[in-house]
Amino acid sequence: MKALRRIWKFGKDHPTAVITWAILLTGWEIAAHLAPEPTFARAPIVPAWEYVFTDAFKALSGNWTIPRWAPNPVSGGEETYLGAVLALGYNTLNSMYRLSLGLFVGIIAGVGSGLLLSYYPWIRQMAWAPLNLLRMFPLLAAIPIFQFWLGANLRGTTTFIAFGVWVLLVVATINAVRNVPDRFIESARTLGASRLRTYRSIVVPAAIPELRTGLLLSAGLSWSLVVGAEYIGISNGLGNLLSVAEFTTNTGRMIIIAVVIGVSALVTFFVLNSIFNRFVSWMPRTAETKGLGSAAGAAALGGPMGE
Amino acid sequence: MTELNGNEGSGVRDVTFEGVWCVFEHRSGQLVHALQDVSFTVPAGQFVAVVGRSGHGKTTMLRVLAGLQPPTAGQVTLGESVVTGPSVERSMVFQQDTVFPWMDVRDNVEFSLKSQGSTKDIRRETSDQRLEDVGLTDFADSWPRELSGGMRKRVALAAVMASGSKVWLMDEPFGSLDYFTRRSLHDLLINLWNESNMTIFFVTHDIEEALILADRVMLVRDGKLVEDIEVSLPRPRDEDVRATPEAVALSKTILDHLGIREDEIVPELRGDSN
């Protein structure tokens, strides 16, 4: 009841968002009815919502391979909503597990090596060109080589995600350190701080706020990477569900999986942002920092940013 | 003669500039002479105001003394030691806000002592004392973002006081504050100076501020020290003292030396009503 009341309040406060979503969903439904019948696929080109939430959703239960709690349609069982929910939940958790591991290692390695490189100017100068080259490298094209080197398994996938996040964050960290205002460093030096203390107590905390954008970008990037890796060589996870949906040309299923990935990415974004906010509680509450907490929700629901 | 770039010594010593030049190359390739052959000696414990127009070398003079900017030629000494880098002996209060926003007020005040390896008890005792001196005892646990601009300047003063620095370098520290806050900080600064007897270099382009605070006014123009004026007005220098013929004559001398002609000043400010 409380949730319903909140949704109603959101609708009343953000009429534009409600109208935008109504137009998008209705437009999709109209497109579904206008689209021609496919001649080769088993599913419509543009699936109507009633198809997405019934047949397409239930068909996901084919991905529930554990012989408990719900029948398995692959071995002759019935397609059920419970099976579909179980399959989605199980595969989402699998993806989240890989993603969390990779993201955690990537953030620690990226920020850590960025700070280390920034402390030693000559190493930073040496590393700058190769790092920027790596940053330009299309990461999804690196999936096969990672799976070849480390295996199409947890180790290969998490290393791949950690690598992608590392490349993004090491450059972001070096830039953040570079942008620390000189006045803080000079003030610390005239107050008697050594170079190491100035770096540890002044440069690192002063650089942290600028890492927010890099960290939140890495949350989105890591979802692309985990889905990409699972799509190519892993036998479970949301990326794998997507490749099965493509194999069976089931557009409805693709839509459901895309929505689940989007929602999961938003959850990751929120979690990372609230952890980050704990680190920068000292920051002035500008409209920008206040807004970032609700930015993901606003982006998803169409509400204005920065509220 | 020793080199001074650490935390050596703590005695009160004279500051000497000997033929200091500071030349920068602008991006256009043009050479900018920020300081040209500047020489002077300031005895320990003197309050010196460095006055001049913007861009004439006042801040560069302070940065060279702080050890943040090496001179192109000449040398700066503190007592017998040549200045070669920043040191807690010469702490600086900057024009911009330099209170560390990620530390609470007490940690800001204790930062220098922590850097010098003081024990927790000493740090606590000193910060309590300094916060009381600047009237911020009740704000010890506040974040800088919760304070006004004037309060943050007081935190910066308390931090420099706690550092034990004997030479304070103040670069237009109150420039961005309103008149009344500035006046109350002037009184606070004079009280602190009377108690601790440190040497203060106070950069300003406000002649009134210089006359309220300083024993001596150095006028800088085009990177050169053009005049060195002793200010022997009685203290405290309230409005009555600043209205005396002697104070007015000093203001006029300063204006003349800075190359500001009477007719550049609008009649209302000059005291003419027609």
XYZ file of C-alpha atoms in Angstrom:
581
model
C 0.000 0.000 0.000
C 2.840 2.353 0.985
C 4.704 1.569 -2.242
C 1.571 2.278 -4.281
C 1.131 5.592 -2.503
C 4.752 6.524 -3.291
C 4.283 5.642 -6.967
C 1.105 7.764 -7.015
C 2.990 10.664 -5.383
C 5.847 10.323 -7.902
C 3.293 10.432 -10.725
C 1.679 13.546 -9.295
C 5.043 15.259 -8.799
C 6.469 14.262 -12.179
C 3.648 14.383 -14.721
C 6.143 14.728 -17.621
C 7.822 11.444 -16.696
C 4.466 9.661 -16.542
C 3.392 11.069 -19.906
C 6.741 10.154 -21.533
C 6.511 6.570 -20.317
C 2.860 6.291 -21.338
C 3.731 7.477 -24.861
C 6.707 5.072 -25.129
C 4.784 2.016 -23.900
C 1.710 2.778 -26.008
C 3.870 3.519 -29.049
C 5.599 0.167 -28.643
C 2.240 -1.626 -28.411
C 0.979 0.126 -31.579
C 4.254 -0.754 -33.384
C 3.770 -4.383 -32.305
C 0.357 -4.513 -33.967
C 1.513 -2.695 -37.117
C 4.714 -4.752 -37.617
C 4.501 -7.481 -40.301
C 4.342 -11.146 -39.290
C 7.816 -12.699 -39.389
C 8.267 -15.413 -41.955
C 11.221 -17.198 -40.389
C 11.166 -16.472 -36.632
C 9.025 -18.096 -33.983
C 8.421 -14.792 -32.214
C 7.068 -11.442 -33.492
C 9.545 -8.825 -34.698
C 8.143 -6.278 -32.242
C 6.613 -8.261 -29.370
C 3.406 -6.857 -27.883
C 3.348 -6.412 -24.096
C 0.750 -9.161 -23.579
C 3.119 -11.557 -25.394
C 6.183 -10.349 -23.451
C 4.550 -10.891 -20.066
C 2.903 -14.222 -20.870
C 4.430 -16.604 -23.444
C 7.869 -14.950 -23.667
C 8.221 -14.669 -19.903
C 7.083 -18.245 -19.253
C 9.472 -19.519 -21.942
C 12.329 -18.333 -19.727
C 11.572 -21.265 -17.426
C 13.431 -23.346 -20.035
C 16.569 -21.852 -18.520
C 15.787 -23.293 -15.073
C 17.864 -26.465 -15.229
C 17.929 -27.411 -11.543
C 15.424 -30.259 -11.035
C 13.700 -28.689 -7.998
C 10.927 -26.177 -7.183
C 9.743 -25.866 -10.801
C 9.388 -28.307 -13.718
C 11.968 -28.194 -16.490
C 10.358 -27.694 -19.923
C 13.483 -28.999 -21.681
C 12.878 -32.459 -20.247
C 9.140 -32.343 -21.012
C 7.931 -30.279 -18.056
C 5.430 -27.431 -18.217
C 6.517 -23.769 -18.724
C 5.736 -21.895 -15.505
C 6.039 -18.340 -14.178
C 7.831 -19.725 -11.108
C 10.400 -21.438 -13.334
C 10.919 -18.189 -15.269
C 11.368 -16.164 -12.092
C 13.779 -18.790 -10.722
C 15.767 -18.821 -13.975
C 15.987 -15.016 -14.087
C 16.926 -14.796 -10.400
C 19.547 -17.532 -10.611
C 21.198 -16.081 -13.705
C 21.042 -12.496 -12.380
C 22.780 -13.615 -9.177
C 25.441 -15.388 -11.236
C 26.105 -12.263 -13.274
C 26.095 -10.070 -10.166
C 28.579 -12.368 -8.456
C 31.035 -12.161 -11.377
C 30.442 -8.444 -11.729
C 30.933 -7.676 -8.021
C 34.202 -9.600 -7.912
C 35.527 -8.007 -11.108
C 34.320 -4.529 -10.153
C 35.839 -4.770 -6.656
C 39.232 -5.959 -7.932
C 39.130 -3.413 -10.788
C 38.332 -0.480 -8.477
C 41.039 -1.405 -5.953
C 43.611 -1.994 -8.704
C 42.589 1.058 -10.776
C 42.490 3.611 -7.959
C 45.493 2.019 -6.219
C 47.748 1.986 -9.276
C 46.501 5.434 -10.342
C 47.565 6.853 -6.975
C 50.896 5.050 -7.112
C 51.605 6.222 -10.662
C 50.729 9.788 -9.714
C 53.179 9.758 -6.816
C 56.107 8.863 -9.089
C 56.083 11.323 -12.016
C 58.644 9.407 -14.102
C 56.657 6.138 -13.943
C 53.502 8.073 -14.797
C 55.195 9.603 -17.845
C 56.319 6.143 -18.951
C 52.871 4.615 -18.454
C 50.772 7.443 -19.882
C 51.003 6.544 -23.587
C 50.370 2.767 -23.194
C 47.506 3.445 -20.778
C 45.800 5.805 -23.178
C 46.272 3.292 -25.983
C 44.659 0.612 -23.811
C 41.787 2.957 -23.069
C 41.074 3.280 -26.797
C 41.135 -0.498 -27.242
C 37.652 -1.967 -27.850
C 37.230 -4.038 -24.697
C 34.618 -6.413 -26.083
C 37.150 -7.476 -28.713
C 39.409 -8.613 -25.869
C 36.900 -11.205 -24.571
C 38.200 -14.096 -26.729
C 41.825 -13.498 -25.768
C 40.970 -13.362 -22.042
C 38.950 -16.564 -22.321
C 41.789 -18.163 -24.265
C 44.393 -17.150 -21.690
C 42.438 -17.673 -18.482
C 39.536 -19.924 -19.467
C 35.814 -19.342 -20.093
C 35.119 -19.491 -16.368
C 34.837 -17.316 -13.261
C 38.555 -16.504 -13.296
C 38.580 -15.434 -16.957
C 35.391 -13.356 -16.687
C 36.257 -11.532 -13.456
C 39.785 -10.805 -14.674
C 38.327 -9.392 -17.875
C 35.876 -7.141 -15.969
C 38.609 -6.084 -13.534
C 40.851 -5.241 -16.495
C 38.189 -3.052 -18.137
C 37.415 -1.228 -14.894
C 41.138 -0.863 -14.139
C 41.857 0.804 -17.496
C 39.012 3.272 -16.942
C 39.893 4.088 -13.334
C 43.675 4.275 -13.558
C 43.383 7.095 -16.104
C 40.534 8.739 -14.139
C 42.602 8.606 -10.935
C 45.692 10.126 -12.558
C 43.521 12.935 -13.924
C 41.831 13.465 -10.551
C 45.214 13.771 -8.815
C 46.414 16.149 -11.498
C 43.391 18.401 -10.881
C 43.932 18.772 -7.111
C 44.228 22.536 -6.503
C 47.845 23.616 -5.868
C 46.771 25.826 -2.984
C 45.979 22.820 -0.753
C 49.368 21.240 -1.475
C 51.249 24.500 -0.966
C 49.373 25.247 2.251
C 50.238 21.786 3.627
C 53.900 22.218 2.681
C 54.149 25.575 4.478
C 52.514 23.948 7.512
C 55.465 21.554 7.641
C 54.027 18.414 5.957
C 56.492 16.098 4.203
C 55.903 15.107 0.576
C 54.523 11.710 1.605
C 52.187 13.174 4.236
C 51.030 15.850 1.801
C 50.200 13.118 -0.715
C 48.465 10.864 1.805
C 46.560 13.488 3.784
C 45.969 16.166 1.146
C 46.263 14.946 -2.440
C 44.417 11.632 -2.023
C 41.347 13.000 -0.186
C 41.248 16.074 -2.444
C 41.230 13.819 -5.530
C 38.449 11.510 -4.332
C 35.427 13.684 -5.255
C 36.547 13.756 -8.869
C 36.626 9.960 -8.949
C 32.835 9.821 -8.615
C 32.204 10.079 -12.350
C 34.804 7.406 -13.126
C 33.390 5.042 -10.509
C 29.813 5.441 -11.686
C 30.909 4.980 -15.297
C 32.722 1.809 -14.241
C 29.438 0.477 -12.767
C 27.795 0.786 -16.189
C 30.863 -0.471 -18.035
C 31.141 -3.569 -15.851
C 27.596 -4.615 -16.813
C 28.473 -4.325 -20.497
C 31.574 -6.412 -19.863
C 29.894 -9.156 -17.832
C 27.033 -9.497 -20.323
C 29.512 -9.506 -23.217
C 31.707 -12.174 -21.607
C 28.717 -14.367 -20.729
C 27.223 -13.900 -24.171
C 30.338 -15.254 -25.811
C 31.558 -18.091 -23.671
C 29.814 -18.717 -20.338
C 26.987 -21.207 -19.846
C 24.918 -19.157 -17.406
C 24.273 -15.532 -16.396
C 22.123 -12.870 -18.046
C 24.475 -12.645 -21.039
C 24.047 -16.348 -21.640
C 20.219 -16.023 -21.362
C 20.453 -13.339 -24.036
C 22.417 -15.595 -26.372
C 19.830 -18.389 -25.851
C 17.040 -15.878 -26.576
C 18.834 -14.885 -29.766
C 19.311 -18.544 -30.733
C 15.568 -19.124 -30.367
C 14.861 -15.714 -31.986
C 12.659 -14.859 -29.025
C 12.342 -11.062 -29.079
C 10.074 -10.970 -26.042
C 12.666 -12.739 -23.940
C 15.354 -10.330 -25.158
C 13.237 -7.408 -23.956
C 12.758 -8.982 -20.494
C 16.473 -9.696 -20.125
C 17.383 -6.187 -21.278
C 15.052 -4.718 -18.641
C 16.550 -6.975 -15.917
C 20.081 -5.913 -16.956
C 19.050 -2.254 -16.879
C 17.506 -2.570 -13.415
C 20.558 -4.483 -12.111
C 22.877 -1.789 -13.488
C 20.799 0.849 -11.686
C 21.069 -1.122 -8.433
C 24.879 -1.314 -8.870
C 24.941 2.419 -9.573
C 22.946 3.196 -6.412
C 25.060 0.919 -4.214
C 28.337 2.348 -5.528
C 27.058 5.907 -5.204
C 25.925 5.452 -1.609
C 29.232 3.792 -0.626
C 31.027 6.697 -2.306
C 28.893 9.260 -0.442
C 30.134 7.833 2.852
C 33.695 8.642 1.778
C 32.898 12.245 0.886
C 30.458 13.213 3.636
C 32.652 16.285 4.200
C 31.863 17.688 0.755
C 29.710 20.802 0.425
C 26.187 19.732 -0.496
C 25.937 21.385 -3.863
C 23.003 20.789 -6.158
C 25.270 18.508 -8.159
C 26.275 16.164 -5.330
C 22.795 16.113 -3.870
C 21.374 15.241 -7.235
C 23.716 12.385 -8.049
C 22.047 10.152 -5.473
C 18.795 10.328 -7.377
C 20.355 10.723 -10.807
C 20.044 7.056 -11.704
C 16.413 6.885 -10.666
C 15.666 10.107 -12.417
C 17.420 8.900 -15.556
C 15.406 5.697 -15.503
C 12.053 7.225 -14.719
C 12.471 10.419 -16.709
C 12.346 12.738 -13.707
C 14.563 15.795 -13.735
C 18.110 15.239 -12.447
C 19.473 16.921 -9.372
C 16.487 16.750 -7.030
C 75.285 29.459 6.048
C 72.820 26.547 6.172
C 70.019 25.677 3.788
C 66.494 25.914 5.172
C 63.884 23.630 3.700
C 62.766 21.530 6.612
C 61.593 22.224 10.121
C 64.943 23.413 11.426
C 65.197 25.904 14.251
C 62.439 27.811 15.944
C 64.108 31.031 17.132
C 62.907 34.429 16.022
C 65.133 35.664 13.200
C 65.419 38.508 10.708
C 64.199 38.081 7.146
C 66.550 39.347 4.444
C 66.042 39.668 0.673
C 69.356 40.181 -1.165
C 69.080 41.260 -4.795
C 66.121 38.965 -5.499
C 64.943 38.643 -9.092
C 62.065 36.542 -10.283
C 61.577 36.254 -14.013
C 58.903 34.123 -15.724
C 58.521 33.279 -19.361
C 54.996 33.935 -20.546
C 53.399 31.503 -23.021
C 53.839 34.165 -25.697
C 57.609 33.966 -25.124
C 57.681 37.358 -23.432
C 59.679 37.638 -20.193
C 57.753 38.847 -17.149
C 59.883 40.467 -14.437
C 57.794 39.743 -11.354
C 60.550 40.853 -8.958
C 63.456 43.093 -9.903
C 66.459 43.381 -7.619
C 64.479 43.434 -4.375
C 66.573 43.908 -1.211
C 65.471 44.606 2.364
C 65.796 43.353 5.916
C 62.874 42.902 8.253
C 63.777 42.508 11.917
C 62.106 39.698 13.824
C 58.701 40.575 15.233
C 57.859 43.365 12.780
C 54.452 43.676 11.106
C 55.077 44.536 7.447
C 52.368 45.363 4.934
C 53.310 44.835 1.285
C 51.158 47.159 -0.790
C 50.830 47.539 -4.519
C 48.495 47.207 -7.447
C 47.405 43.779 -8.675
C 50.009 42.017 -10.817
C 52.962 44.072 -9.560
C 54.796 41.288 -7.691
C 53.406 41.311 -4.136
C 52.329 37.664 -4.140
C 55.548 36.568 -5.886
C 57.536 38.222 -3.086
C 55.576 36.201 -0.525
C 55.901 32.950 -2.488
C 59.656 33.381 -2.774
C 59.857 33.915 0.980
C 57.621 30.875 1.557
C 60.006 28.774 -0.543
C 57.209 27.967 -3.007
C 58.905 29.901 -5.815
C 62.692 29.787 -6.273
C 64.175 33.191 -7.154
C 65.816 33.534 -10.565
C 68.708 35.399 -8.898
C 69.573 36.586 -5.408
C 68.685 34.916 -2.156
C 66.327 35.058 0.769
C 67.593 34.308 4.261
C 65.938 33.729 7.577
C 68.570 34.516 10.170
C 71.646 32.695 8.892
C 69.734 30.148 6.789
C 69.040 30.428 3.072
C 65.451 29.683 2.070
C 65.381 26.837 -0.504
C 61.955 25.329 0.046
C 58.753 25.480 2.069
C 59.049 25.111 5.820
C 56.851 25.320 8.880
C 59.054 28.266 9.930
C 57.294 30.353 7.287
C 53.602 29.437 7.210
C 51.295 31.019 4.707
C 47.667 32.123 4.836
C 46.475 32.215 1.241
C 44.103 34.532 -0.513
C 41.892 31.593 -1.490
C 40.242 29.284 0.983
C 42.838 26.663 1.951
C 41.091 25.098 4.934
C 41.074 21.386 4.073
C 37.393 20.562 3.523
C 37.831 16.842 4.266
C 39.103 17.495 7.797
C 36.974 18.873 10.614
C 38.001 22.156 12.216
C 40.087 20.525 14.952
C 41.969 18.288 12.495
C 42.720 21.340 10.360
C 44.195 23.149 13.355
C 46.176 20.061 14.396
C 47.454 19.231 10.898
C 50.783 21.019 11.253
C 51.490 19.517 14.686
C 50.660 16.049 13.369
C 53.075 16.665 10.483
C 55.739 17.605 13.008
C 55.162 14.398 14.979
C 53.567 15.917 18.103
C 51.787 13.582 20.502
C 48.009 13.442 20.671
C 47.912 15.158 24.071
C 50.007 18.102 22.891
C 47.945 18.389 19.726
C 44.725 18.427 21.691
C 45.975 20.979 24.195
C 47.298 23.282 21.461
C 44.183 23.048 19.296
C 41.928 23.766 22.326
C 43.989 26.864 23.068
C 44.106 28.111 19.478
C 40.425 27.510 18.864
C 39.692 29.510 21.984
C 41.992 32.297 20.733
C 40.011 32.585 17.502
C 36.634 32.071 19.183
C 35.793 28.757 17.522
C 35.777 26.383 20.503
C 32.153 25.426 19.849
C 32.926 24.574 16.240
C 35.827 22.162 16.820
C 33.882 19.211 15.397
C 32.277 21.098 12.508
C 33.057 20.538 8.854
C 34.481 23.585 7.034
C 31.415 23.560 4.766
C 29.321 24.403 7.819
C 31.280 27.607 8.511
C 31.096 31.080 7.002
C 33.978 32.574 4.985
C 35.125 34.633 7.962
C 35.055 31.595 10.262
C 37.114 29.592 7.769
C 39.709 32.376 7.739
C 39.839 32.107 11.520
C 40.441 28.358 11.175
C 43.334 29.127 8.790
C 44.744 31.591 11.361
C 44.402 29.029 14.162
C 46.159 26.414 12.002
C 49.098 28.743 11.331
C 49.236 29.710 15.023
C 49.240 26.067 16.083
C 52.117 25.373 13.686
C 54.402 27.488 15.890
C 55.594 29.390 12.831
C 57.591 32.523 13.615
C 57.078 34.146 10.222
C 53.519 34.492 8.929
C 52.986 35.147 5.245
C 49.514 36.474 4.574
C 48.457 36.966 0.969
C 45.404 39.242 0.921
C 43.824 36.871 3.423
C 40.746 38.978 4.141
C 40.218 40.317 0.619
C 37.038 38.387 -0.031
C 35.333 39.224 3.269
C 32.847 41.972 4.072
C 34.029 45.152 5.839
C 32.801 44.243 9.331
C 34.230 40.698 9.284
C 37.494 42.112 7.990
C 37.674 44.665 10.810
C 37.052 42.024 13.477
C 39.754 39.819 11.934
C 42.156 42.797 11.947
C 41.621 43.122 15.714
C 42.097 39.389 16.181
C 45.296 39.403 14.148
C 46.735 42.352 16.076
C 45.936 40.614 19.390
C 47.608 37.395 18.224
C 50.633 39.336 17.022
C 50.925 41.222 20.326
C 50.851 37.919 22.218
C 53.196 35.857 20.038
C 55.545 38.471 18.556
C 55.940 36.756 15.203
C 57.071 38.507 12.038
C 54.143 39.126 9.696
C 54.220 39.905 5.973
C 50.752 41.040 5.006
C 50.070 41.543 1.307
C 47.202 43.864 0.514
C 46.118 46.435 -2.041
C 43.988 48.158 0.549
C 45.902 51.169 1.942
C 43.532 51.557 4.900
C 44.101 47.928 5.882
C 47.877 48.439 5.686
C 47.701 51.508 7.934
C 45.480 49.766 10.482
C 47.845 46.814 10.826
C 51.453 47.490 9.969
C 54.619 48.930 11.528
C 56.060 49.326 8.113
C 54.622 49.536 4.599
C 56.619 48.328 1.601
C 55.368 49.617 -1.715
C 55.851 47.378 -4.723
C 55.483 48.635 -8.260
C 56.439 46.760 -11.443
C 58.296 44.161 -9.353
C 60.451 46.794 -7.646
C 60.437 47.896 -4.033
C 59.755 51.591 -4.632
C 59.359 52.810 -1.059
C 59.719 51.535 2.457
C 57.646 53.601 4.898
C 57.653 53.391 8.660
C 54.193 53.716 10.219
C 54.474 55.188 13.663
C 50.782 55.870 14.264
C 49.679 55.037 17.794
C 47.762 51.785 18.378
C 44.941 50.884 18.398
C 44.438 52.565 15.061
C 40.747 53.324 15.190
C 38.854 55.748 12.941
C 40.083 58.781 14.948
C 43.739 57.818 14.532
C 43.257 57.196 10.826
C 41.710 60.635 10.439
C 44.741 62.458 11.895
C 46.785 64.650 9.506
C 49.720 62.242 9.881
C 47.635 59.249 8.755
C 46.112 61.182 5.860
C 49.602 62.300 4.777
C 50.782 58.671 4.856
C 47.870 57.600 2.647
C 48.714 60.344 0.182
C 52.402 59.381 0.114
C 51.464 55.770 -0.588
C 49.086 56.768 -3.395
C 51.758 58.994 -4.923
C 54.391 56.269 -4.844
C 52.057 53.728 -6.404
C 51.636 56.106 -9.308
C 47.972 56.774 -8.601
C 47.242 60.430 -9.329
C 44.695 62.367 -7.325
C 42.552 62.891 -10.403
C 42.228 59.121 -10.890
C 40.195 58.969 -7.692
C 36.526 59.818 -7.971
C 35.624 63.128 -6.239
C 33.381 61.443 -3.619
C 36.318 59.346 -2.383
C 38.663 62.330 -2.433
C 36.297 64.230 -0.157
C 35.130 66.794 -2.790
C 31.399 67.111 -3.073
C 31.291 69.179 -6.229
